[in-house]
Tab-separated table of C-alpha atoms in Angstrom:
chain	number	residue	atom	x	y	z
A	26	MET	CA	110.965	56.135	58.827
A	27	SER	CA	110.019	54.404	54.925
A	28	VAL	CA	110.733	56.743	52.204
A	29	LEU	CA	107.098	55.672	51.389
A	30	ARG	CA	105.869	57.265	55.048
A	31	ARG	CA	107.831	60.422	54.489
A	32	LEU	CA	105.715	60.859	50.812
A	33	ALA	CA	102.693	60.333	52.742
A	34	ALA	CA	103.293	62.902	55.345
A	35	ALA	CA	104.938	65.280	52.921
A	36	ALA	CA	101.894	64.920	50.502
A	37	ALA	CA	99.304	65.133	53.683
A	38	THR	CA	101.220	68.580	54.993
A	39	LEU	CA	100.764	70.055	51.247
A	40	ALA	CA	97.331	69.223	51.239
A	41	LEU	CA	96.329	71.109	53.895
A	42	PRO	CA	96.535	74.630	52.445
A	43	ALA	CA	94.785	73.356	49.453
A	44	LEU	CA	91.569	72.217	51.847
A	45	GLY	CA	91.699	75.886	53.576
A	46	LEU	CA	93.283	74.511	56.276
A	47	VAL	CA	96.499	75.616	58.414
A	48	ALA	CA	98.345	73.561	60.829
A	49	THR	CA	98.830	75.759	63.996
A	50	GLN	CA	100.993	74.938	67.356
A	51	GLY	CA	98.324	75.808	69.970
A	52	THR	CA	100.133	78.544	72.659
A	53	ALA	CA	99.001	79.304	76.028
A	54	SER	CA	97.753	83.118	76.229
A	55	ALA	CA	100.292	85.001	78.544
A	56	ALA	CA	98.615	85.906	81.887
A	57	PRO	CA	98.843	89.471	83.646
A	58	ASN	CA	101.000	89.443	86.219
A	59	PHE	CA	98.159	89.118	88.971
A	60	GLN	CA	98.636	90.685	92.671
A	61	VAL	CA	97.109	90.047	95.557
A	62	PRO	CA	93.416	91.631	95.384
A	63	PHE	CA	94.081	93.817	98.875
A	64	LYS	CA	95.307	97.113	99.398
A	65	CYS	CA	99.414	97.613	99.782
A	66	GLY	CA	100.953	96.027	102.440
A	67	VAL	CA	97.953	93.598	103.839
A	68	THR	CA	98.708	90.165	104.798
A	69	VAL	CA	96.133	87.563	104.203
A	70	THR	CA	96.126	83.676	103.769
A	71	ALA	CA	95.644	81.921	100.474
A	72	ALA	CA	93.554	78.903	101.288
A	73	THR	CA	93.812	76.132	99.014
A	74	PHE	CA	92.037	72.841	99.442
A	75	SER	CA	91.029	69.557	97.155
A	76	GLY	CA	87.069	69.570	96.499
A	77	HIS	CA	87.092	73.650	96.170
A	78	ASN	CA	84.368	74.599	93.068
A	79	PRO	CA	85.589	75.163	90.996
A	80	ALA	CA	88.993	73.662	91.710
A	81	ASN	CA	92.009	76.034	91.829
A	82	SER	CA	89.697	78.929	93.292
A	83	VAL	CA	91.701	80.800	96.432
A	84	ASP	CA	90.073	81.561	99.651
A	85	PHE	CA	91.377	84.753	101.017
A	86	GLN	CA	91.255	84.785	104.807
A	87	LYS	CA	92.151	86.971	107.628
A	88	SER	CA	90.641	87.871	111.301
A	89	GLY	CA	88.482	90.915	110.682
A	90	ILE	CA	88.037	90.832	106.956
A	91	THR	CA	84.648	91.416	106.857
A	92	GLY	CA	84.376	95.415	105.156
A	93	MET	CA	88.331	95.326	103.795
A	94	PRO	CA	88.438	97.189	100.842
A	95	VAL	CA	88.834	94.329	97.951
A	96	VAL	CA	91.130	95.814	94.656
A	97	ALA	CA	91.481	94.726	91.156
A	98	SER	CA	94.202	92.426	90.879
A	99	ALA	CA	95.188	93.427	87.335
A	100	ALA	CA	93.655	96.644	85.250
A	101	GLY	CA	90.338	94.993	82.995
A	102	LYS	CA	86.903	95.857	82.246
A	103	VAL	CA	84.123	94.842	84.845
A	104	THR	CA	81.939	92.165	82.837
A	105	VAL	CA	79.778	90.588	85.487
A	106	VAL	CA	78.515	92.773	88.974
A	107	GLY	CA	76.365	89.674	90.346
A	108	ASN	CA	74.003	89.204	93.137
A	109	THR	CA	73.126	85.219	93.951
A	110	GLY	CA	71.686	85.934	97.035
A	111	SER	CA	72.316	83.733	99.825
A	112	THR	CA	73.603	81.205	97.644
A	113	SER	CA	76.572	80.289	95.642
A	114	TYR	CA	78.807	83.484	95.137
A	115	GLY	CA	76.560	85.888	96.914
A	116	ARG	CA	77.856	89.419	95.708
A	117	TRP	CA	80.318	89.018	93.186
A	118	ILE	CA	82.292	90.748	90.145
A	119	GLU	CA	84.361	89.348	87.321
A	120	ILE	CA	86.956	91.565	85.654
A	121	ASP	CA	88.101	90.827	81.763
A	122	HIS	CA	91.878	91.158	81.592
A	123	GLY	CA	91.790	90.368	77.640
A	124	SER	CA	93.411	87.285	75.767
A	125	GLY	CA	91.252	84.917	77.784
A	126	TRP	CA	92.037	85.922	81.431
A	127	ARG	CA	89.264	86.993	83.751
A	128	THR	CA	89.315	87.294	87.622
A	129	ARG	CA	86.226	86.902	90.020
A	130	TYR	CA	85.867	87.966	93.617
A	131	ALA	CA	82.917	86.565	95.505
A	132	HIS	CA	81.602	86.850	98.903
A	133	LEU	CA	81.432	90.393	98.751
A	134	SER	CA	79.596	93.031	101.394
A	135	SER	CA	79.784	95.759	98.973
A	136	GLN	CA	80.001	96.005	95.418
A	137	GLU	CA	81.638	99.492	93.805
A	138	VAL	CA	81.698	99.096	90.090
A	139	SER	CA	79.529	99.169	87.368
A	140	VAL	CA	79.317	96.658	84.040
A	141	GLY	CA	81.526	98.212	81.479
A	142	GLN	CA	83.475	100.175	83.931
A	143	GLN	CA	87.371	99.953	83.243
A	144	VAL	CA	89.695	99.472	86.081
A	145	ALA	CA	93.052	100.002	86.978
A	146	LEU	CA	95.119	97.509	88.800
A	147	GLY	CA	94.863	98.258	92.304
A	148	LYS	CA	91.541	99.868	91.787
A	149	GLN	CA	88.782	99.081	94.926
A	150	ILE	CA	86.085	97.423	93.464
A	151	GLY	CA	84.053	96.383	96.998
A	152	LYS	CA	84.337	95.233	100.132
A	153	ALA	CA	85.232	91.116	101.647
A	154	GLY	CA	82.324	89.768	103.489
A	155	ALA	CA	80.106	86.831	103.841
A	156	THR	CA	77.526	86.832	101.405
A	157	GLY	CA	76.180	83.819	99.323
A	158	GLY	CA	76.691	80.161	100.757
A	159	VAL	CA	79.447	80.383	102.655
A	160	THR	CA	79.961	79.664	107.012
A	161	GLY	CA	82.358	82.779	107.537
A	162	PRO	CA	83.635	85.701	105.930
A	163	HIS	CA	86.465	85.396	103.107
A	164	LEU	CA	86.977	86.285	99.985
A	165	HIS	CA	86.684	83.880	97.173
A	166	TYR	CA	89.501	84.365	94.355
A	167	GLU	CA	89.451	82.802	91.043
A	168	GLN	CA	91.608	83.179	87.943
A	169	ARG	CA	90.340	82.094	84.892
A	170	LEU	CA	91.408	81.155	81.382
A	171	ASN	CA	89.024	80.610	79.019
A	172	GLY	CA	86.202	80.139	81.355
A	173	VAL	CA	88.390	77.423	83.288
A	174	ALA	CA	89.748	78.295	86.821
A	175	GLN	CA	93.675	77.981	87.040
A	176	LYS	CA	96.347	77.769	89.537
A	177	ALA	CA	96.774	81.158	90.627
A	178	LYS	CA	99.542	82.918	90.771
A	179	LEU	CA	100.229	86.126	92.791
A	180	ASN	CA	103.581	88.365	91.795
A	181	GLY	CA	104.829	85.662	90.276
A	182	VAL	CA	104.764	83.342	93.282
A	183	ALA	CA	102.607	80.038	92.422
A	184	VAL	CA	100.141	80.064	95.350
A	185	PRO	CA	100.674	75.822	96.789
A	186	TYR	CA	97.930	73.630	96.679
A	187	TYR	CA	97.242	72.707	98.840
A	188	GLY	CA	97.529	74.603	102.097
A	189	HIS	CA	97.364	77.710	103.604
A	190	THR	CA	100.181	80.435	102.725
A	191	ASN	CA	99.989	83.660	103.911
A	192	PHE	CA	101.072	86.409	101.060
A	193	THR	CA	101.502	90.400	101.897
A	194	SER	CA	99.996	92.125	99.030
A	195	LYS	CA	102.585	94.800	96.943
A	196	ASN	CA	99.560	95.809	94.990
A	197	ASN	CA	99.647	99.475	93.609
A	198	CYS	CA	102.393	100.517	96.516
A	199	GLY	CA	103.683	103.134	94.193
A	200	GLY	CA	107.068	104.205	94.280
A	201	GLY	CA	110.328	104.274	96.852
A	202	GLY	CA	110.290	100.731	99.203
A	203	ASP	CA	113.386	101.957	100.839
A	204	ASN	CA	111.888	102.725	103.632
A	205	PRO	CA	113.686	100.179	106.130
A	206	TYR	CA	110.636	100.191	108.450
A	207	THR	CA	107.237	98.333	107.865
A	208	PRO	CA	103.576	99.795	109.311
A	209	GLU	CA	103.534	96.779	111.763
A	210	GLN	CA	106.887	97.099	113.097
A	211	VAL	CA	105.584	101.297	113.716
A	212	CYS	CA	102.436	100.136	115.337
A	213	GLY	CA	104.038	97.300	117.242
A	214	THR	CA	103.016	93.200	118.037
A	215	GLY	CA	99.724	92.395	117.094
A	216	PHE	CA	98.884	94.722	114.776
A	217	ASP	CA	97.934	93.968	111.199
A	218	VAL	CA	97.644	96.363	108.052
A	219	VAL	CA	93.897	96.445	107.193
A	220	ASP	CA	94.046	99.565	104.670
A	221	SER	CA	96.426	102.065	102.909
A	222	ALA	CA	96.279	104.833	100.869
A	223	ASN	CA	99.126	105.965	98.511
A	224	LEU	CA	100.402	109.890	99.148
A	225	GLY	CA	101.734	110.256	95.370
A	226	THR	CA	104.956	108.929	95.022
A	227	SER	CA	105.638	110.260	98.335
A	228	GLY	CA	104.830	107.658	100.691
A	229	ILE	CA	101.999	105.511	101.993
A	230	ALA	CA	99.774	106.156	104.620
A	231	TYR	CA	98.203	102.610	106.819
A	232	LEU	CA	95.515	101.729	108.736
A	233	LEU	CA	96.334	99.057	111.057
A	234	TYR	CA	94.168	97.055	113.375
A	235	ASN	CA	94.872	94.545	116.577
A	236	ALA	CA	92.243	91.842	117.112
A	237	ASP	CA	93.099	91.224	120.365
A	238	ASN	CA	92.220	94.433	122.285
A	239	SER	CA	90.291	96.784	119.272
A	240	ASN	CA	93.006	99.100	118.993
A	241	ASN	CA	93.765	100.960	115.452
A	242	CYS	CA	96.833	102.423	114.907
A	243	VAL	CA	98.018	104.552	111.794
A	244	ALA	CA	101.437	105.195	110.783
A	245	THR	CA	102.476	107.081	107.548
A	246	LEU	CA	105.844	105.583	106.009
A	247	LYS	CA	107.667	108.128	103.645
A	248	SER	CA	108.920	106.702	100.577
A	249	VAL	CA	111.231	110.535	99.380
A	250	SER	CA	113.862	112.388	101.518
A	251	LEU	CA	114.625	108.764	103.471
A	252	GLY	CA	116.830	109.626	106.617
A	253	THR	CA	115.935	113.771	106.353
A	254	ALA	CA	113.905	114.899	108.483
A	255	SER	CA	110.430	116.736	106.188
A	256	ALA	CA	107.147	117.140	107.122
A	257	THR	CA	105.545	114.030	107.671
A	258	SER	CA	101.945	113.176	109.720
A	259	ALA	CA	99.575	110.507	110.675
A	260	PHE	CA	96.032	110.842	112.320
A	261	LEU	CA	93.189	108.976	113.586
A	262	GLU	CA	89.654	109.973	114.375
A	263	VAL	CA	87.186	107.992	116.526
A	264	GLN	CA	83.704	108.495	115.470
A	265	GLY	CA	82.440	110.785	118.234
A	266	SER	CA	85.857	111.066	119.540
A	267	ALA	CA	88.576	113.804	118.946
A	268	ARG	CA	91.302	113.316	116.349
A	269	VAL	CA	94.662	112.466	117.421
A	270	THR	CA	97.650	113.807	115.209
A	271	ASP	CA	101.543	112.809	115.237
A	272	SER	CA	102.976	115.177	112.959
A	273	GLY	CA	106.422	117.202	112.361
A	274	ASN	CA	109.716	116.724	110.687
A	275	PHE	CA	110.557	113.227	110.481
A	276	THR	CA	113.158	110.793	109.151
A	277	TYR	CA	111.128	107.835	107.978
A	278	TYR	CA	107.879	107.898	109.546
A	279	ALA	CA	104.686	109.311	111.660
A	280	GLY	CA	103.056	107.661	114.030
A	281	PRO	CA	101.874	105.551	115.577
A	282	VAL	CA	98.782	107.089	116.342
A	283	LYS	CA	96.587	104.407	118.415
A	284	LYS	CA	92.779	104.466	119.733
A	285	ALA	CA	90.471	101.724	120.661
A	286	ALA	CA	87.652	101.370	118.281
A	287	ALA	CA	85.518	98.265	118.884
A	288	LYS	CA	82.293	98.051	116.038
A	289	THR	CA	83.094	101.973	115.650
A	290	CYS	CA	83.866	103.730	112.429
A	291	VAL	CA	87.172	105.586	112.238
A	292	LYS	CA	88.633	108.531	109.976
A	293	TRP	CA	92.080	108.259	109.409
A	294	GLY	CA	94.951	109.510	106.950
A	295	GLY	CA	98.197	110.977	106.744
A	296	SER	CA	100.598	113.359	104.850
A	297	VAL	CA	103.956	113.534	103.351
A	298	GLY	CA	104.960	116.777	102.306
A	299	SER	CA	102.255	118.658	100.697
A	300	ALA	CA	100.586	115.064	99.336
A	301	ALA	CA	97.643	114.177	101.890
A	302	TYR	CA	95.090	111.583	102.428
A	303	GLU	CA	92.490	111.684	104.875
A	304	SER	CA	89.772	108.757	104.611
A	305	PRO	CA	85.934	109.103	105.075
A	306	PHE	CA	84.604	107.409	108.546
A	307	GLU	CA	84.727	103.534	107.482
A	308	HIS	CA	85.859	99.963	108.758
A	309	CYS	CA	82.827	100.079	111.418
A	310	ASP	CA	82.748	96.704	112.167
């Protein structure tokens, strides 16, 4: 660069403050560590495809997804609880996570939050469904920065574009994590997690479903006293039938408790020590 060009550049830089202007370098706002928007242990398929509207959206797919709990993928404030009827998003929710970041959840069968409500990571906000302009049930999901849908990341892992990729939720899984067993191992081949509930930091109760035979299964996995026998239980009650419970002093888990429940509501839960969970009758489809 010539001396004259260097002087001209320096003069231009010095002139900015005199005009009330400040030269800045744009930086992208750091995204929250977004999680899979389903409960701990649930495995879903993240589908991405060219021509999706808006671009970079994700469709979460899973057999029997209708009625499955949808949870916040990061903490934030609810800004929209909308309903476009039989077109577009149908029943949908938007959450503001700060620094320009928002998430959207669409085609819900139900909405369980209100505008202005603060929600924590993993807070249930609604249930998946097929409202709006869809051909089948799924959860439409977006991670947006300053109004534009971005390529999604889940627990720090980039969602591949374009294709179908399975992700297992680690959303609000709680303490522990060293149990050598999974709920799928306890319940057996063909069962997938459809719901879960933290028992404080003592363990997690899981509800699983087998689409091939319409069987439900409940397993409670410990997160404390692993390898040592301690009070643990799991139960499953099909509406209109007697409750079935597996309880005792177990080293790693209680269950499996299995019952058929095609298109019938179930109540489920479990305990580890004094920490317990009991659901209402739900998952009726």
